[in-house]
Amino acid sequence: MRKIKSRTWKKQRYFKLQDDYMTIWYKSKKAGNTHSTFAVSDVEAIREGHQSEVLLSIADEFPAERCFTLVFRGRRANLDLVAESAEEAQSWIRGMRKLIENLENMGERERLDQWIGDWFKKADKNNDGRMNFKEVQDLLKMMNVDMNEHHAHRLFTMADKSQSGTLEDDEFVLFYKMLTQREDVLRVFQEYSVDGQKLSQSDLEDFLREEQLEGDNVQQHAKQLIERYEPSETAKLLNAMTFDGFLMYLGSAEGCIFNPQQRGVYQDMSQPLCHYFISSSHNTYLMEDQFRGQSSVEGYIRALSRGCRCVEVDCWDGTNGEPIVYHGHTFTSKILFKDVVNAVGNYAFKVSEYPVILSIENHCSVEQQRVMAQHLNRILGDKLLKSTLDGKAPIRLPSPEDLKGKILLKAKKIGGLEESFNGMVEDSLTGEVSDEDEVAEIDEDNLHREKGTKKSKQRLSKELSDCVVYCKSVHFSSFKHSRIHSKFYEVASFTESKARKHLKEAGAEFVHHNSRQLTRVYPSGFRTDSSNFNPQEMWNAGCQIVALNFQTAGEAMDLNDSLFGQNGRCGYILKPSFMREVEKRFDPEMPPKRDGYQPFSLRTLYLSVFFKVISGQQLPKVNIKEDSIVDPLVRVEIHGVPMDQAKQETRYIENNGFNPVWYDTLRFTIHTPELAMVRFVVEDYDKTSKNDFVGQYTLPLSCMQQGYRHIHLLSKDGTSIPPSSLFVHIRITALK
């Protein structure tokens, strides 16, 4: 097939599926023996036809039925391919989809065998299907295990049943199992097993009740767990669970720290829009930094595919009367407004049916604004919300449920919603609005701004203004002014520094304001590297549209992925009740003052959370250097209201990334649990320089299951890195 990078870069590559059905091998025509591979599990989706900018740019040269795009997880670039024929393209498209589906339907058991097989292949350097002791020693290094030769040799001899001096398939599986023996889990198993050999159904029920704190239907759940995870048919007949089954259960989705009941949509979706946190992206068109970065429609597709529900479109006059999108006054590349609208139309509702907000930053002339309105109407059709839902003048914002499948425009508007009902705006074709909001984001933070500069007026086309219904962009003067004059459909935007100033000076006012209308917060113009601010601060004040640079991995995006990882990843999370009720005066800076409101409906003052960090499993290597093995430590961070912000660490374990054991307990006190996030970070300790990042996992405290749990770690850009995990025990108690 041809690999395409641009109109001019098109090169032949050979691709083939390896025998393991898990790996794609490819090489170029020239490059002698060098080849590359990628795992099927790295591929997130396959797009058919001209569904990427690169393939659109060569659409005249290669027909759509020969083209397809492999989209990878995380922030890795797409692979655009052109097959020799339509049939060949189809067999790759269908084949890859089938392989991905098989992977997703794999049981825990098969996954384990899969990893074992992968390691075997990596270590069997001479490809003779068996491993000698030297190959085993090299493998241990690759696996992050620092084991003395004597101990390794003893395990090797025990596994070598055929006494051939090498390990064949089954012998290697045995070796791997001895190597990964989980003493920590065995300890728990034996504590609940009456005979030390198996858990009877009633033993398992005791465990679920006393440790996992499961209240209802424990009997039925124990039965299901045996049915689902017990590999031995004999044990199943006895209604019992062996140690292998127990380990399988603890490693599964049900044994994981995230409560499976909060994975799907479980919240009330019928409240007004301003009662939800909304997953939002800033400068969605940028793939890199804010000055030279590439602008791309791909940015929109990626954000929407991650459940983002508010994307930003920076519009400027382009040539040939076609509006363009880019970061104004910089060297970022430009894309067509209509291509952005097309991408939004195609991808808006693929992962969530709830509404998408297009946040328009409009720098266009009236003529090109008309063109924008034409594109929006033509391309989006019925998806574009053009009038209030019932055709009457509303008194509050509609709900995500009411707006399913709709795209809303957030932009300036001539007059208000009311005028559209009494025919006030009909005459003029253009109107003027003040243009002081987003003239340049950098200005906002610029203290040397000329005081009293003349407010410029911007002319607005009526056609574009009419596309704005429930999200009219306005300038913010003060909370007092808003209380008296502002309308529920008005949206103010703040840079992070302005928002921070307001929440420090008038936290309760800010929360109150956000219980009535939407607020957008975006990163300071000084963040030219596309770095992010901490979104938690803004959520604490009830700000709904907290716009982040989705293209930049790190703590801020971990928190964003964590908040929106629940509720079906639908991009809307209901705010806690004390932030929705206009009469409650919640101040994030001083949470306990809550007018008789008590957290977590426990009628107590706060929570004490105990994390016992027990062990780690198969942590990824940080340094590629053969001999370096990690010295892992675990840091638990609480992100929430200022009073709850805290972090604590375990000690570090020397030279063991394979199965480090800590048994360290960390305790936190939490005053506002509804807003708290818990972040687990694993680092490689380094006494001379900054610790290296190994993996992390972040989740809302309210989604956390108690008891013995595994935490499946994620990489820096939020993709999973199986089989790396932590094993912990969690207890939450209420304090008076």
XYZ file of C-alpha atoms in Angstrom:
736
model
C 0.000 0.000 0.000
C 1.032 3.629 -0.258
C 1.641 5.512 2.951
C 0.631 9.162 2.444
C 1.946 12.069 4.510
C 1.091 14.988 2.204
C 0.319 15.795 -1.429
C 3.980 15.270 -2.248
C 5.034 12.528 0.239
C 3.644 9.164 -0.910
C 5.722 6.011 -0.440
C 5.230 2.301 -0.974
C 5.211 0.130 2.157
C 4.710 -3.600 2.621
C 2.232 -4.486 5.399
C 1.432 -7.878 6.829
C -0.382 -9.334 9.805
C 1.878 -11.419 12.067
C 0.963 -14.976 13.113
C -0.117 -13.775 16.550
C -3.066 -11.822 15.033
C -1.967 -8.972 17.297
C 0.811 -7.222 15.398
C 1.114 -5.479 12.044
C 4.572 -5.653 10.488
C 5.664 -3.182 7.817
C 8.785 -2.096 5.936
C 9.711 0.194 3.089
C 10.934 -1.002 -0.278
C 14.455 0.291 0.149
C 15.359 -0.065 3.763
C 17.132 -3.416 3.559
C 16.165 -5.530 6.528
C 14.866 -2.848 8.847
C 11.169 -3.070 9.580
C 8.694 -1.662 12.093
C 5.650 -3.036 13.866
C 2.630 -1.710 15.689
C 0.102 -3.516 17.867
C -3.511 -3.910 16.760
C -4.423 -2.802 20.290
C -2.833 0.616 19.576
C -5.422 1.292 16.873
C -8.519 3.101 18.103
C -10.536 3.283 14.890
C -10.441 2.780 11.130
C -11.903 5.496 8.916
C -12.953 4.599 5.381
C -12.467 6.848 2.364
C -11.171 10.411 2.392
C -11.680 10.945 6.130
C -8.512 12.800 7.027
C -7.016 16.052 5.848
C -4.127 14.272 4.193
C -6.399 11.969 2.176
C -8.766 14.836 1.328
C -5.801 16.706 -0.125
C -5.134 13.865 -2.615
C -8.798 13.026 -3.292
C -8.421 13.933 -6.966
C -5.602 11.417 -7.344
C -6.876 8.319 -5.500
C -10.550 7.268 -5.288
C -12.171 7.088 -1.841
C -12.789 3.331 -2.008
C -9.029 2.646 -2.060
C -8.265 4.961 0.886
C -8.461 4.473 4.639
C -6.980 5.913 7.823
C -5.779 4.112 10.954
C -6.354 6.305 14.021
C -4.098 5.469 16.981
C -4.823 5.865 20.668
C -3.413 8.820 22.585
C -1.687 11.585 20.672
C 0.081 9.510 18.032
C -0.262 10.646 14.390
C -2.696 8.891 12.056
C -1.542 6.464 9.371
C -3.103 7.304 5.960
C -3.021 4.477 3.420
C -3.993 3.864 -0.188
C -4.464 0.238 -1.244
C -3.891 -1.077 -4.785
C -7.604 -1.857 -5.230
C -10.954 -1.268 -3.538
C -11.163 -4.993 -2.623
C -7.783 -4.879 -0.928
C -8.771 -1.757 1.008
C -11.975 -3.484 2.137
C -10.170 -6.607 3.310
C -7.846 -4.464 5.467
C -10.686 -2.306 6.789
C -12.878 -5.291 7.662
C -9.950 -7.368 8.892
C -8.621 -4.658 11.214
C -12.114 -4.003 12.619
C -12.580 -7.713 13.308
C -9.167 -7.962 15.009
C -9.984 -4.955 17.222
C -13.363 -6.436 18.107
C -11.726 -9.770 19.040
C -9.297 -7.935 21.313
C -12.092 -6.046 23.023
C -14.009 -9.273 23.682
C -11.042 -11.101 25.159
C -11.485 -12.530 28.667
C -9.032 -11.877 31.518
C -7.608 -15.390 31.064
C -6.826 -14.956 27.365
C -5.310 -11.544 28.023
C -2.913 -13.043 30.501
C -1.897 -15.769 28.049
C -1.476 -13.049 25.469
C 1.055 -11.099 27.599
C 2.927 -14.268 28.422
C 3.126 -15.114 24.724
C 4.336 -11.579 23.930
C 7.139 -11.807 26.467
C 8.136 -15.224 25.164
C 8.453 -13.856 21.633
C 10.483 -10.855 22.790
C 12.905 -13.021 24.714
C 13.331 -15.904 22.291
C 16.132 -14.093 20.486
C 17.132 -16.965 18.178
C 13.496 -17.897 17.372
C 13.898 -21.598 18.181
C 10.668 -21.676 20.214
C 12.515 -22.422 23.470
C 14.404 -20.351 26.007
C 17.750 -21.034 27.562
C 18.803 -19.573 30.899
C 20.709 -16.673 29.263
C 17.563 -15.641 27.336
C 15.556 -15.866 30.570
C 18.004 -13.558 32.343
C 17.734 -10.972 29.540
C 13.964 -11.266 29.701
C 13.925 -10.493 33.431
C 15.790 -7.240 32.708
C 13.268 -6.339 29.985
C 10.466 -7.027 32.459
C 11.904 -4.657 35.046
C 12.886 -7.491 37.417
C 16.089 -7.304 39.398
C 16.501 -10.909 40.522
C 19.687 -12.510 41.709
C 21.028 -15.254 39.497
C 20.642 -17.948 42.126
C 16.920 -17.310 42.647
C 16.274 -17.001 38.903
C 18.080 -20.301 38.293
C 16.055 -22.055 40.972
C 12.771 -20.949 39.346
C 14.150 -21.919 35.935
C 14.986 -25.450 37.109
C 11.613 -25.859 38.831
C 9.822 -24.859 35.614
C 11.989 -27.028 33.374
C 9.893 -30.178 33.911
C 11.394 -31.949 30.886
C 14.906 -31.255 32.268
C 16.064 -30.217 28.815
C 17.886 -27.113 30.048
C 15.415 -24.915 28.115
C 11.819 -23.813 28.657
C 9.201 -24.696 26.023
C 5.686 -23.173 25.849
C 3.967 -24.626 28.907
C 7.142 -24.573 30.953
C 7.542 -20.876 30.263
C 3.929 -20.256 31.365
C 4.746 -22.065 34.610
C 7.931 -19.988 35.011
C 5.936 -16.768 34.443
C 3.359 -17.824 37.023
C 6.004 -18.597 39.648
C 7.603 -15.268 38.853
C 4.334 -13.339 39.201
C 3.184 -15.173 42.313
C 1.004 -12.722 44.230
C 1.880 -13.222 47.914
C -0.118 -10.060 48.725
C -3.335 -11.476 47.250
C -2.647 -14.944 48.671
C -2.552 -13.404 52.136
C -6.076 -11.982 51.669
C -7.316 -15.235 50.124
C -6.083 -17.299 53.053
C -7.565 -14.932 55.589
C -11.049 -15.688 54.206
C -10.586 -19.289 53.069
C -11.602 -21.797 55.724
C -9.418 -24.600 54.334
C -6.708 -22.411 52.751
C -7.381 -24.092 49.364
C -10.549 -22.431 48.109
C -13.204 -19.884 49.006
C -16.601 -21.487 49.466
C -19.503 -19.312 48.346
C -20.085 -18.227 51.932
C -16.355 -17.394 52.385
C -16.596 -15.220 49.289
C -19.781 -13.569 50.612
C -17.955 -12.711 53.863
C -15.133 -11.162 51.840
C -17.546 -9.085 49.715
C -19.428 -7.903 52.799
C -16.534 -7.175 55.159
C -13.815 -5.967 52.779
C -15.519 -4.752 49.599
C -18.416 -3.301 51.654
C -21.089 -4.667 49.349
C -24.483 -4.508 50.968
C -27.195 -5.778 48.700
C -27.493 -9.088 46.884
C -24.152 -10.360 48.134
C -25.262 -13.946 47.715
C -26.198 -13.501 44.084
C -23.043 -11.476 43.361
C -20.777 -14.162 44.844
C -22.479 -16.727 42.583
C -21.932 -14.507 39.518
C -18.265 -13.937 40.347
C -17.608 -17.689 40.582
C -19.455 -18.193 37.296
C -17.537 -15.388 35.601
C -13.964 -15.694 36.863
C -13.364 -19.227 38.162
C -11.274 -21.160 35.594
C -11.682 -24.587 37.225
C -14.881 -26.433 36.266
C -14.522 -28.659 39.349
C -14.498 -25.652 41.672
C -17.507 -24.189 39.823
C -19.505 -27.370 40.491
C -18.698 -26.983 44.196
C -19.782 -23.302 44.058
C -16.264 -22.381 45.140
C -13.453 -20.135 43.983
C -9.790 -21.135 43.752
C -6.918 -18.706 44.215
C -6.634 -18.346 40.400
C -10.288 -17.307 40.175
C -9.886 -14.877 43.076
C -6.905 -13.279 41.333
C -8.883 -13.036 38.072
C -11.769 -11.313 39.877
C -9.469 -8.801 41.594
C -7.798 -7.979 38.259
C -11.106 -7.522 36.401
C -13.312 -4.459 35.903
C -15.299 -5.456 39.010
C -12.181 -5.658 41.141
C -10.938 -2.349 39.832
C -11.033 0.902 41.804
C -13.616 2.548 39.511
C -17.223 1.704 40.339
C -18.653 -0.002 37.204
C -22.134 1.345 37.999
C -20.881 4.859 37.274
C -19.392 3.976 33.886
C -22.644 4.407 31.939
C -24.941 7.451 31.984
C -26.343 7.409 35.535
C -27.010 11.080 36.281
C -30.193 13.130 35.843
C -29.787 14.755 32.407
C -32.935 16.906 32.557
C -31.594 19.910 34.514
C -30.749 23.268 32.838
C -27.414 23.294 30.955
C -25.801 25.595 33.537
C -26.127 22.817 36.151
C -23.496 20.672 34.401
C -19.741 20.717 33.995
C -19.170 20.502 30.217
C -16.074 18.914 28.663
C -14.500 21.792 26.691
C -11.532 22.333 24.419
C -9.547 25.538 23.787
C -8.095 26.395 20.344
C -9.421 23.032 19.205
C -7.852 23.482 15.750
C -4.283 23.457 17.080
C -2.321 20.219 17.218
C 0.793 21.698 18.891
C 1.820 25.133 20.187
C 0.060 28.461 19.735
C 2.603 30.247 17.511
C 3.900 27.899 14.844
C 1.716 24.857 15.394
C -0.243 23.145 12.697
C -3.968 23.871 12.512
C -5.983 20.827 11.604
C -9.517 19.519 11.292
C -8.098 16.450 13.054
C -8.053 18.495 16.293
C -11.877 18.670 16.173
C -12.291 14.988 15.350
C -9.981 13.975 18.220
C -11.652 16.246 20.770
C -15.187 15.145 19.811
C -14.099 11.491 19.855
C -12.968 12.004 23.458
C -16.427 13.217 24.454
C -15.598 16.925 24.298
C -18.850 18.941 23.963
C -17.614 22.504 23.466
C -15.079 23.267 20.738
C -13.567 26.610 19.787
C -13.514 28.078 16.291
C -11.356 31.188 15.636
C -12.709 32.716 12.410
C -10.922 35.208 10.135
C -11.462 36.533 6.617
C -9.853 34.248 4.030
C -9.205 34.550 0.312
C -11.915 33.956 -2.321
C -14.558 34.994 0.184
C -14.033 31.804 2.235
C -13.646 32.308 6.040
C -10.647 30.515 7.575
C -9.794 29.168 11.030
C -6.414 29.729 12.694
C -4.773 31.412 15.679
C -4.864 35.032 14.514
C -1.656 37.083 14.140
C 0.565 33.994 14.499
C 2.316 31.590 12.136
C -0.049 28.696 12.744
C -1.361 27.169 9.521
C -4.890 27.919 8.283
C -7.886 25.679 7.569
C -11.259 26.400 5.969
C -14.235 27.184 8.208
C -16.466 24.925 6.094
C -14.105 21.956 6.617
C -14.347 22.482 10.378
C -18.160 22.587 10.210
C -18.133 19.406 8.118
C -15.966 17.583 10.653
C -18.174 18.743 13.533
C -21.286 17.647 11.635
C -19.777 14.205 11.025
C -18.289 13.538 14.467
C -20.444 15.519 16.918
C -22.606 12.616 18.049
C -20.418 9.551 17.479
C -19.585 9.053 21.184
C -22.261 11.152 22.927
C -25.756 12.165 21.854
C -25.768 15.262 24.064
C -25.443 18.756 22.550
C -22.244 20.251 21.139
C -21.496 23.955 21.581
C -19.476 25.724 18.872
C -17.713 28.592 20.607
C -17.139 31.106 17.810
C -14.479 33.775 18.065
C -15.516 35.995 15.199
C -12.994 38.318 13.491
C -14.719 38.266 10.091
C -16.192 41.013 7.942
C -19.972 41.109 7.596
C -19.708 39.522 4.119
C -17.760 36.513 5.358
C -20.028 36.217 8.412
C -22.860 35.667 5.917
C -20.822 32.910 4.301
C -20.290 31.373 7.764
C -24.045 31.382 8.381
C -24.649 29.773 4.965
C -22.136 26.982 5.695
C -23.623 26.351 9.138
C -27.156 26.099 7.757
C -26.243 24.089 4.670
C -23.873 21.601 6.290
C -25.526 21.102 9.679
C -29.150 21.369 8.545
C -31.552 20.287 11.303
C -28.699 19.610 13.731
C -28.120 23.373 14.067
C -30.400 24.854 16.729
C -32.018 27.910 15.122
C -34.886 28.731 17.488
C -36.013 28.033 21.034
C -37.202 24.470 21.529
C -40.925 25.089 21.839
C -41.022 28.312 19.836
C -41.964 30.310 22.954
C -39.864 32.778 24.923
C -38.155 30.594 27.555
C -37.337 31.458 31.158
C -34.372 29.137 31.714
C -31.810 27.105 29.788
C -32.968 23.771 28.337
C -31.353 20.520 29.493
C -28.832 18.221 27.780
C -31.717 15.752 27.420
C -33.874 18.368 25.619
C -31.004 19.249 23.288
C -29.891 15.742 22.257
C -28.454 15.699 18.744
C -28.311 19.508 18.529
C -25.386 21.822 17.775
C -25.542 25.229 19.497
C -23.670 28.332 18.448
C -22.044 30.434 21.161
C -21.297 33.862 19.692
C -22.314 37.525 19.758
C -25.946 38.319 18.987
C -27.822 41.472 17.963
C -30.319 42.128 20.749
C -31.641 39.354 22.958
C -33.816 36.257 22.755
C -36.908 38.244 23.688
C -36.639 40.515 20.637
C -36.788 37.544 18.304
C -40.286 36.928 19.664
C -41.666 40.435 19.201
C -40.162 41.025 15.778
C -37.804 43.802 16.836
C -34.710 42.788 14.888
C -36.312 42.122 11.550
C -35.433 45.348 9.738
C -31.688 45.789 9.823
C -29.419 43.341 8.042
C -26.495 44.140 10.320
C -26.167 45.326 13.876
C -23.360 46.549 16.071
C -22.056 44.902 19.203
C -19.141 45.968 21.355
C -15.983 44.099 20.491
C -14.065 44.313 23.721
C -14.231 40.686 24.807
C -11.780 38.617 22.943
C -9.973 41.222 20.857
C -6.759 39.543 21.878
C -6.495 37.109 24.708
C -3.031 38.360 25.598
C -4.464 41.803 26.358
C -6.516 40.411 29.197
C -3.465 39.664 31.268
C -1.576 42.709 30.123
C -1.441 45.131 32.987
C 0.053 47.943 30.887
C -3.171 48.225 28.941
C -4.098 51.733 27.955
C -6.753 52.785 30.430
C -9.921 54.058 28.796
C -9.152 52.905 25.252
C -12.149 53.546 23.015
C -14.449 50.547 22.912
C -14.474 49.423 19.298
C -17.736 48.344 17.707
C -18.008 45.218 15.626
C -20.587 44.839 12.875
C -22.515 41.609 12.960
C -24.477 40.014 10.147
C -28.081 39.263 11.003
C -27.803 35.781 9.417
C -25.003 34.776 11.796
C -26.679 36.479 14.768
C -29.846 34.456 14.103
C -27.903 31.216 14.535
C -27.294 32.148 18.195
C -30.104 31.088 20.536
C -29.176 29.962 24.056
C -25.500 31.052 24.178
C -25.065 34.773 23.580
C -21.471 35.916 24.266
C -21.423 39.023 26.461
C -18.892 41.155 28.286
C -18.834 40.672 32.074
C -18.862 43.765 34.290
C -19.539 42.504 37.815
C -21.508 39.918 39.763
C -23.763 42.641 41.089
C -24.484 43.908 37.572
C -25.181 40.322 36.410
C -27.536 39.662 39.324
C -29.691 42.600 38.298
C -29.374 42.737 34.508
C -28.072 39.550 33.005
C -30.170 36.982 31.172
C -29.944 33.211 31.602
C -28.805 32.778 27.964
C -25.811 35.115 28.296
C -22.338 33.599 28.540
C -19.293 35.477 29.824
C -15.721 34.343 29.091
C -12.802 34.829 31.485
C -9.093 34.185 31.118
C -7.829 31.925 33.893
C -6.284 34.879 35.784
C -9.532 36.898 35.784
C -11.491 33.836 36.904
C -8.952 33.184 39.672
C -9.229 36.768 40.894
C -13.051 36.509 41.072
C -13.073 33.197 42.866
C -10.562 34.408 45.478
C -12.456 37.663 46.054
C -16.044 36.446 45.763
C -16.205 32.657 45.657
C -19.809 32.324 46.817
C -20.952 35.025 44.348
C -19.230 33.175 41.501
C -20.895 29.871 42.449
C -24.248 31.677 42.642
C -23.727 33.337 39.227
C -22.918 29.909 37.736
C -26.115 28.396 39.112
C -28.042 30.723 36.735
C -25.936 30.990 33.598
C -22.958 29.545 31.740
C -19.359 30.730 32.195
C -16.381 29.904 30.004
C -12.791 29.986 31.300
C -9.831 29.697 28.920
C -6.015 29.558 29.291
C -4.004 32.771 29.462
C -2.611 34.077 26.174
C 0.867 33.744 27.666
C 0.651 29.953 27.469
C 2.108 29.909 23.972
C 3.364 26.362 24.577
C -0.289 25.209 24.850
C 0.201 24.261 28.519
C -2.891 24.067 30.729
C -4.052 25.585 34.015
C -5.558 23.425 36.749
C -9.269 23.035 35.833
C -10.188 21.936 39.373
C -10.030 25.522 40.687
C -12.607 26.589 38.109
C -14.917 23.625 38.723
C -14.787 24.488 42.435
C -16.472 27.785 41.529
C -19.079 26.003 39.396
C -17.685 27.208 36.022
C -19.130 24.896 33.386
C -17.072 25.485 30.225
C -13.485 25.111 31.420
C -11.576 25.057 28.130
C -8.301 23.117 28.027
C -5.705 22.420 25.350
C -6.721 18.816 24.648
C -3.550 18.336 22.606
C -1.331 18.731 25.691
C -0.948 15.731 28.009
C -0.365 16.217 31.741
C -2.049 16.700 35.100
C -4.768 19.085 33.842
C -5.936 16.672 31.144
C -5.710 13.748 33.617
C -8.169 15.623 35.850
C -10.398 16.434 32.880
C -10.374 12.802 31.679
C -11.130 11.765 35.248
C -14.145 14.060 35.796
C -15.619 13.169 32.405
C -14.633 9.480 32.507
C -17.891 8.731 34.361
C -21.525 9.116 33.252
C -21.018 7.338 29.945
C -18.199 9.710 28.939
C -21.031 11.819 27.556
C -19.282 15.157 28.225
C -21.802 16.421 30.823
C -21.441 15.926 34.591
C -24.162 17.146 36.964
C -22.809 19.649 39.502
C -23.307 18.832 43.225
C -26.686 20.031 44.540
C -25.146 22.762 46.730
C -23.807 24.425 43.550
C -27.149 24.264 41.723
C -29.474 25.659 44.366
C -29.627 29.426 44.155
C -30.327 29.843 47.881
C -27.329 27.800 49.097
C -24.220 29.906 49.677
C -21.352 27.540 48.990
C -17.920 29.166 49.051
C -15.135 26.906 47.706
C -12.557 28.856 49.716
C -14.383 28.004 52.985
C -16.399 24.862 52.416
C -17.682 24.073 55.912
C -19.844 27.222 55.917
C -22.799 25.729 54.132
C -26.104 26.898 55.578
C -27.043 23.590 57.094
C -25.789 21.701 54.053
C -23.838 18.573 54.884
C -21.533 16.694 52.509
C -22.267 13.275 51.043
C -25.687 13.203 52.769
C -23.944 11.513 55.700
C -24.990 14.309 58.045
C -21.413 14.396 59.279
C -18.811 17.036 58.813
C -16.103 15.347 56.790
C -14.534 12.121 55.612
C -11.361 10.344 56.499
C -9.916 8.334 53.618
C -7.285 5.641 54.193
C -5.260 4.312 51.260
C -3.120 1.291 52.012
C -0.770 1.051 49.030
C 0.095 -2.648 49.005
C 1.984 -3.499 45.823
C 2.716 -2.736 42.172
C 2.666 -5.106 39.197
C 4.837 -4.973 36.092
C 5.457 -1.241 36.004
C 6.746 -0.039 32.626
C 10.436 0.715 32.196
C 11.259 4.398 32.151
C 14.802 4.327 30.821
C 15.371 2.347 27.701
C 18.876 1.536 28.992
C 19.134 -2.245 29.322
C 20.356 -2.287 32.899
C 18.223 0.398 34.474
C 15.399 -0.864 36.671
C 12.949 1.495 38.350
C 12.920 2.461 42.046
C 9.177 3.070 42.300
C 7.243 5.196 44.785
C 3.526 6.016 44.767
C 2.146 9.485 45.389
C -1.528 9.922 46.181
C -2.869 13.404 45.439
C -6.229 14.880 46.390
C -7.470 17.644 44.087
C -10.533 19.526 45.285
C -11.437 22.666 47.233
C -8.308 24.449 48.568
C -8.872 22.978 52.027
C -8.756 19.427 50.626
C -5.712 19.789 48.340
C -3.043 17.411 49.620
C -0.439 14.857 48.566
C 1.482 12.082 50.306
C 4.018 9.503 49.153
C 5.026 5.979 50.014
C 8.716 5.201 50.424
C 10.569 4.084 47.302
C 11.514 0.449 46.657
C 14.960 -0.112 45.220
C 15.360 -1.849 41.862
C 11.979 -3.458 41.506
C 9.488 -2.384 38.893
C 8.146 -5.885 38.539
C 6.463 -6.579 41.856
C 7.350 -3.901 44.442
C 5.624 -4.253 47.831
C 4.979 -1.277 50.138
C 2.123 -1.835 52.610
C 2.256 1.928 53.344
C -0.909 3.656 54.604
C -1.695 7.252 53.617
C -4.544 9.122 55.306
C -6.456 12.178 54.080
C -9.261 14.299 55.508
C -11.798 15.537 52.988
C -14.345 18.304 53.585
C -16.048 18.493 50.188
C -15.964 14.952 48.798
C -18.347 15.743 45.924
C -15.656 17.897 44.284
C -12.643 15.761 45.173
C -10.500 13.855 42.670
C -7.929 11.252 43.612
C -4.786 10.923 41.496
C -2.330 8.037 41.893
C 1.091 8.760 40.402
C 3.933 6.252 40.175
C 7.415 7.715 39.833
C 10.922 6.368 39.504
C 12.810 7.817 42.480
C 15.994 9.692 41.655
C 17.977 11.279 44.441
C 19.987 13.562 42.163
C 17.339 14.850 39.748
C 13.591 15.100 39.246
C 11.796 11.760 39.535
C 10.715 10.189 36.248
C 7.018 9.648 35.564
C 6.036 5.959 35.337
C 2.223 5.922 35.220
C -0.909 7.477 36.717
C -4.609 6.947 37.299
C -7.119 9.630 38.313
C -10.775 9.296 39.306
C -13.479 11.221 41.163
C -13.661 10.239 44.848
C -17.389 9.621 44.344
C -16.629 6.878 41.763
C -14.163 5.022 43.992
C -14.933 1.526 45.277
C -13.728 0.572 48.762
C -11.884 -2.568 49.829
C -9.126 -4.437 47.972
C -8.797 -2.952 44.500
C -6.487 -2.894 41.510
C -5.669 0.393 39.786
C -4.849 -0.082 36.103
C -2.246 2.549 35.281
C -2.286 4.892 32.301
C 0.595 6.444 30.375
C 1.395 10.143 30.219
C -1.153 10.706 27.483
C -3.933 8.749 29.128
C -3.709 5.452 27.229
C -3.650 2.140 29.086
C -0.375 0.294 29.651
C -1.418 -3.248 30.581
C -0.572 -5.192 32.650
C 0.804 -2.374 34.859
C -1.222 -1.917 38.021
C -1.224 -1.042 41.712
C -2.968 -3.077 44.389
C -4.487 -1.049 47.225
C -6.932 -1.255 50.096
C -9.308 1.681 50.581
C -11.418 2.640 53.568
C -13.572 5.747 53.978
C -14.952 6.696 57.369
C -17.160 9.603 58.324
C -15.940 11.927 61.067
C -18.176 14.086 63.208
